[in-house]
Amino acid sequence: QVQLVESGGDLVQAGGSLRLSCAASGSIFSFNYMGWYRRALGKQRDLVAIITNSGTTNYADSVKGRFTISRDNAKNTVYLQMNSLKTTDTAVYYCKAITGNDIDWGQGTQVTVSS
């Protein structure tokens, strides 16, 4: 079983920035893709951004131009840089890894954007 541990969530004012990290217990090279998802209170967990092992990235329309997903294979870590944060970005953010039919989730990290 793959362990994914998110960190970096915090309380931040609107317009501010945060960087989330997802540390994997194994080489992220083994995954077909990794991604960030989020779930706001009372909402479905939705895609934020994904990155494939080829480096291709995709983003939800709501975060394009503000969020950037990246990876560091040597550190087995995927990042989500979040800029120009909005109150509507408030959610629990989850890391996800997929290889074939194998899906792994982290436990989530809370991001709260105020004012």
Coordinates of N, CA and C in Angstrom, one line a residue:
Q1 N 0.8 -1.2 0.0 CA 0.0 0.0 0.0 C 0.9 1.3 0.0
V2 N 0.6 2.2 -0.9 CA 1.3 3.4 -1.0 C 0.8 4.4 0.1
Q3 N 1.7 5.1 0.7 CA 1.4 6.1 1.7 C 1.6 7.5 1.1
L4 N 0.6 8.3 1.1 CA 0.8 9.7 0.6 C 0.5 10.6 1.8
V5 N 1.4 11.5 2.0 CA 1.2 12.5 3.2 C 1.3 13.9 2.7
E6 N 0.2 14.6 2.8 CA 0.1 16.0 2.4 C 0.5 16.9 3.6
S7 N 1.0 18.0 3.2 CA 1.4 19.1 4.2 C 1.4 20.4 3.5
G8 N 1.4 21.5 4.3 CA 1.4 22.8 3.8 C 0.2 23.6 3.9
G9 N -0.9 22.9 4.3 CA -2.2 23.7 4.4 C -2.1 24.6 5.6
D10 N -2.9 25.7 5.5 CA -2.8 26.8 6.5 C -4.0 27.7 6.3
L11 N -4.0 28.7 7.2 CA -5.0 29.8 7.1 C -4.2 30.9 6.4
V12 N -4.8 31.5 5.4 CA -4.2 32.5 4.6 C -5.2 33.5 4.2
Q13 N -4.8 34.8 4.0 CA -5.7 35.8 3.6 C -5.9 35.7 2.1
A14 N -7.1 36.2 1.6 CA -7.3 36.2 0.1 C -6.2 37.0 -0.6
G15 N -5.7 36.5 -1.7 CA -4.6 37.1 -2.4 C -3.3 36.5 -2.1
G16 N -3.2 35.7 -1.0 CA -2.0 35.1 -0.6 C -1.6 33.9 -1.3
S17 N -0.6 33.2 -0.8 CA 0.0 32.0 -1.5 C 0.3 31.0 -0.5
L18 N 0.2 29.7 -0.9 CA 0.6 28.5 -0.2 C 1.2 27.5 -1.1
R19 N 2.1 26.7 -0.6 CA 2.6 25.6 -1.4 C 2.3 24.3 -0.6
L20 N 1.5 23.4 -1.2 CA 1.2 22.1 -0.6 C 2.2 21.1 -1.1
S21 N 2.6 20.1 -0.3 CA 3.5 19.0 -0.6 C 2.8 17.7 -0.4
C22 N 3.1 16.8 -1.3 CA 2.6 15.4 -1.2 C 3.8 14.5 -1.2
A23 N 4.1 13.9 -0.1 CA 5.3 13.0 0.0 C 4.8 11.6 -0.2
A24 N 5.4 10.8 -1.1 CA 5.0 9.4 -1.3 C 6.0 8.5 -0.7
S25 N 5.5 7.3 -0.3 CA 6.4 6.3 0.3 C 7.2 5.6 -0.7
G26 N 6.9 5.6 -2.0 CA 7.6 5.0 -3.0 C 8.0 6.0 -4.1
S27 N 8.7 5.6 -5.1 CA 9.1 6.5 -6.2 C 7.8 6.9 -7.0
I28 N 7.7 8.2 -7.1 CA 6.6 8.7 -7.9 C 6.7 8.4 -9.4
F29 N 7.9 7.9 -9.8 CA 8.0 7.5 -11.2 C 7.2 6.3 -11.5
S30 N 6.8 5.5 -10.4 CA 6.0 4.3 -10.6 C 4.5 4.6 -10.9
F31 N 4.1 5.8 -10.7 CA 2.7 6.2 -10.9 C 2.5 6.7 -12.3
N32 N 1.3 6.3 -12.9 CA 1.0 6.9 -14.2 C 0.7 8.4 -14.1
Y33 N 0.0 8.8 -13.0 CA -0.1 10.2 -12.8 C -0.4 10.4 -11.3
M34 N -0.1 11.6 -10.9 CA -0.5 12.1 -9.6 C -1.3 13.4 -9.7
G35 N -2.1 13.6 -8.7 CA -2.9 14.8 -8.8 C -3.3 15.4 -7.5
W36 N -3.8 16.6 -7.5 CA -4.4 17.2 -6.4 C -5.9 17.4 -6.6
Y37 N -6.7 17.0 -5.5 CA -8.1 17.2 -5.5 C -8.5 18.0 -4.3
R38 N -9.7 18.5 -4.3 CA -10.1 19.2 -3.1 C -11.6 19.0 -2.8
R39 N -11.9 19.1 -1.6 CA -13.3 19.0 -1.2 C -13.7 20.1 -0.2
A40 N -14.5 21.0 -0.7 CA -15.1 22.0 0.2 C -16.2 21.4 1.0
L41 N -16.5 22.1 2.1 CA -17.5 21.6 3.1 C -18.8 21.4 2.3
G42 N -19.3 20.2 2.5 CA -20.6 19.8 1.8 C -20.5 19.6 0.3
K43 N -19.3 19.6 -0.2 CA -19.2 19.4 -1.7 C -18.5 18.1 -2.0
Q44 N -18.6 17.8 -3.3 CA -17.9 16.6 -3.9 C -16.4 16.9 -4.0
R45 N -15.6 15.9 -3.9 CA -14.2 16.0 -4.1 C -13.9 16.1 -5.6
D46 N -13.3 17.2 -5.9 CA -13.1 17.6 -7.4 C -11.6 17.7 -7.7
L47 N -11.3 17.5 -9.0 CA -10.0 17.6 -9.5 C -9.5 19.1 -9.4
V48 N -8.3 19.3 -9.0 CA -7.6 20.6 -9.1 C -6.6 20.6 -10.2
A49 N -5.6 19.6 -10.1 CA -4.6 19.5 -11.1 C -4.0 18.1 -11.1
I50 N -3.5 17.7 -12.2 CA -2.8 16.4 -12.4 C -1.5 16.6 -13.1
I51 N -0.6 15.7 -12.9 CA 0.7 15.7 -13.6 C 1.0 14.2 -13.9
T52 N 1.4 14.0 -15.2 CA 1.8 12.6 -15.6 C 3.3 12.4 -15.5
N53 N 3.7 11.2 -15.7 CA 5.1 10.9 -15.6 C 5.9 11.5 -16.8
S54 N 5.2 11.9 -17.9 CA 5.8 12.6 -19.0 C 5.9 14.1 -18.7
G55 N 5.3 14.5 -17.7 CA 5.3 15.9 -17.3 C 4.1 16.7 -17.8
T56 N 3.2 16.1 -18.5 CA 2.0 16.8 -18.9 C 1.1 17.2 -17.7
T57 N 0.6 18.4 -17.7 CA -0.2 18.9 -16.6 C -1.6 19.3 -17.1
N58 N -2.5 19.2 -16.3 CA -3.9 19.7 -16.6 C -4.5 20.3 -15.3
Y59 N -5.3 21.3 -15.5 CA -5.8 22.1 -14.4 C -7.3 22.3 -14.5
A60 N -8.0 22.3 -13.4 CA -9.4 22.8 -13.4 C -9.5 24.2 -13.8
D61 N -10.5 24.6 -14.5 CA -10.7 25.9 -15.0 C -10.6 27.0 -13.9
S62 N -11.1 26.6 -12.7 CA -11.2 27.5 -11.6 C -9.8 27.9 -11.1
V63 N -8.8 27.1 -11.4 CA -7.4 27.4 -10.8 C -6.4 27.7 -11.9
K64 N -6.7 27.7 -13.2 CA -5.8 27.9 -14.2 C -5.2 29.3 -14.1
G65 N -3.9 29.4 -14.2 CA -3.3 30.7 -14.1 C -2.9 31.1 -12.7
R66 N -3.4 30.4 -11.7 CA -3.1 30.6 -10.3 C -2.4 29.5 -9.6
F67 N -2.7 28.3 -10.0 CA -2.1 27.1 -9.3 C -1.1 26.4 -10.3
T68 N -0.1 25.9 -9.8 CA 0.9 25.1 -10.5 C 1.3 23.8 -9.8
I69 N 1.1 22.7 -10.6 CA 1.5 21.4 -10.0 C 2.9 21.1 -10.6
S70 N 3.7 20.5 -9.7 CA 5.1 20.1 -10.1 C 5.5 18.9 -9.3
R71 N 6.7 18.4 -9.6 CA 7.2 17.2 -8.9 C 8.7 17.2 -8.8
D72 N 9.1 16.5 -7.8 CA 10.6 16.3 -7.5 C 10.7 14.8 -7.4
N73 N 11.2 14.1 -8.4 CA 11.3 12.7 -8.3 C 12.3 12.2 -7.3
A74 N 13.4 13.0 -7.1 CA 14.4 12.6 -6.2 C 13.9 12.6 -4.7
K75 N 12.9 13.5 -4.5 CA 12.3 13.6 -3.2 C 11.0 12.8 -3.1
N76 N 10.6 12.2 -4.2 CA 9.3 11.5 -4.2 C 8.1 12.4 -3.7
T77 N 8.1 13.6 -4.2 CA 7.2 14.6 -3.8 C 6.6 15.3 -4.9
V78 N 5.3 15.6 -4.8 CA 4.5 16.4 -5.7 C 4.1 17.7 -5.0
Y79 N 4.1 18.8 -5.7 CA 3.8 20.1 -5.1 C 2.6 20.7 -5.8
L80 N 1.9 21.5 -5.0 CA 0.9 22.4 -5.6 C 1.1 23.8 -5.1
Q81 N 1.6 24.7 -6.0 CA 1.8 26.1 -5.7 C 0.5 26.8 -5.9
M82 N 0.0 27.5 -4.9 CA -1.3 28.1 -5.0 C -1.0 29.6 -4.8
N83 N -1.3 30.4 -5.8 CA -1.2 31.9 -5.7 C -2.5 32.5 -5.9
S84 N -2.6 33.8 -5.5 CA -3.8 34.6 -5.7 C -5.0 33.8 -5.1
L85 N -4.9 33.3 -3.9 CA -5.9 32.5 -3.3 C -7.2 33.3 -3.1
K86 N -8.3 32.6 -3.3 CA -9.6 33.1 -3.1 C -10.3 32.4 -2.0
T87 N -11.3 33.0 -1.4 CA -12.1 32.4 -0.4 C -12.7 31.1 -0.8
T88 N -13.0 31.0 -2.1 CA -13.6 29.8 -2.7 C -12.7 28.7 -2.9
D89 N -11.4 28.9 -2.6 CA -10.4 27.9 -2.6 C -10.4 27.1 -1.3
T90 N -11.1 27.6 -0.3 CA -11.1 26.9 1.0 C -11.6 25.5 0.8
A91 N -10.8 24.6 1.3 CA -11.2 23.1 1.1 C -10.1 22.3 1.8
V92 N -10.4 21.0 1.9 CA -9.4 20.0 2.2 C -8.8 19.6 0.9
Y93 N -7.5 19.6 0.8 CA -6.8 19.3 -0.4 C -6.2 17.9 -0.2
Y94 N -6.4 17.0 -1.2 CA -6.0 15.6 -1.2 C -5.0 15.3 -2.3
C95 N -4.0 14.5 -2.0 CA -3.1 14.0 -3.0 C -3.6 12.7 -3.5
K96 N -3.5 12.4 -4.8 CA -3.9 11.1 -5.4 C -2.9 10.6 -6.3
A97 N -2.7 9.3 -6.3 CA -1.8 8.6 -7.2 C -2.5 7.4 -7.9
I98 N -2.3 7.3 -9.2 CA -2.9 6.2 -9.9 C -1.9 5.5 -10.7
T99 N -1.9 4.2 -10.7 CA -1.1 3.3 -11.5 C -2.0 2.2 -12.0
G100 N -2.4 2.2 -13.2 CA -3.4 1.2 -13.7 C -4.7 1.3 -12.9
N101 N -5.1 0.2 -12.3 CA -6.3 0.2 -11.4 C -6.0 0.5 -10.0
D102 N -4.8 0.8 -9.6 CA -4.4 1.0 -8.2 C -4.5 2.5 -8.0
I103 N -5.3 2.9 -7.0 CA -5.6 4.3 -6.6 C -5.2 4.5 -5.1
D104 N -4.5 5.5 -4.9 CA -4.1 5.8 -3.5 C -4.4 7.3 -3.2
W105 N -4.8 7.5 -2.0 CA -5.2 8.9 -1.5 C -4.4 9.2 -0.3
G106 N -4.1 10.5 -0.1 CA -3.6 11.0 1.1 C -4.8 11.3 2.0
Q107 N -4.4 11.7 3.2 CA -5.5 12.0 4.2 C -6.0 13.5 4.2
G108 N -5.3 14.3 3.4 CA -5.8 15.7 3.2 C -5.1 16.7 4.1
T109 N -5.1 17.9 3.6 CA -4.5 19.0 4.4 C -5.5 20.2 4.2
Q110 N -5.8 20.9 5.3 CA -6.8 22.0 5.2 C -6.2 23.3 4.8
V111 N -6.9 23.9 3.8 CA -6.6 25.2 3.3 C -7.8 26.1 3.6
T112 N -7.5 27.2 4.3 CA -8.6 28.1 4.7 C -8.2 29.5 4.2
V113 N -9.0 30.1 3.4 CA -8.7 31.4 2.8 C -9.7 32.4 3.4
S114 N -9.2 33.4 4.1 CA -10.1 34.3 4.8 C -10.3 35.7 4.1
S115 N -11.3 36.4 4.5 CA -11.7 37.7 4.0 C -11.9 37.8 2.5

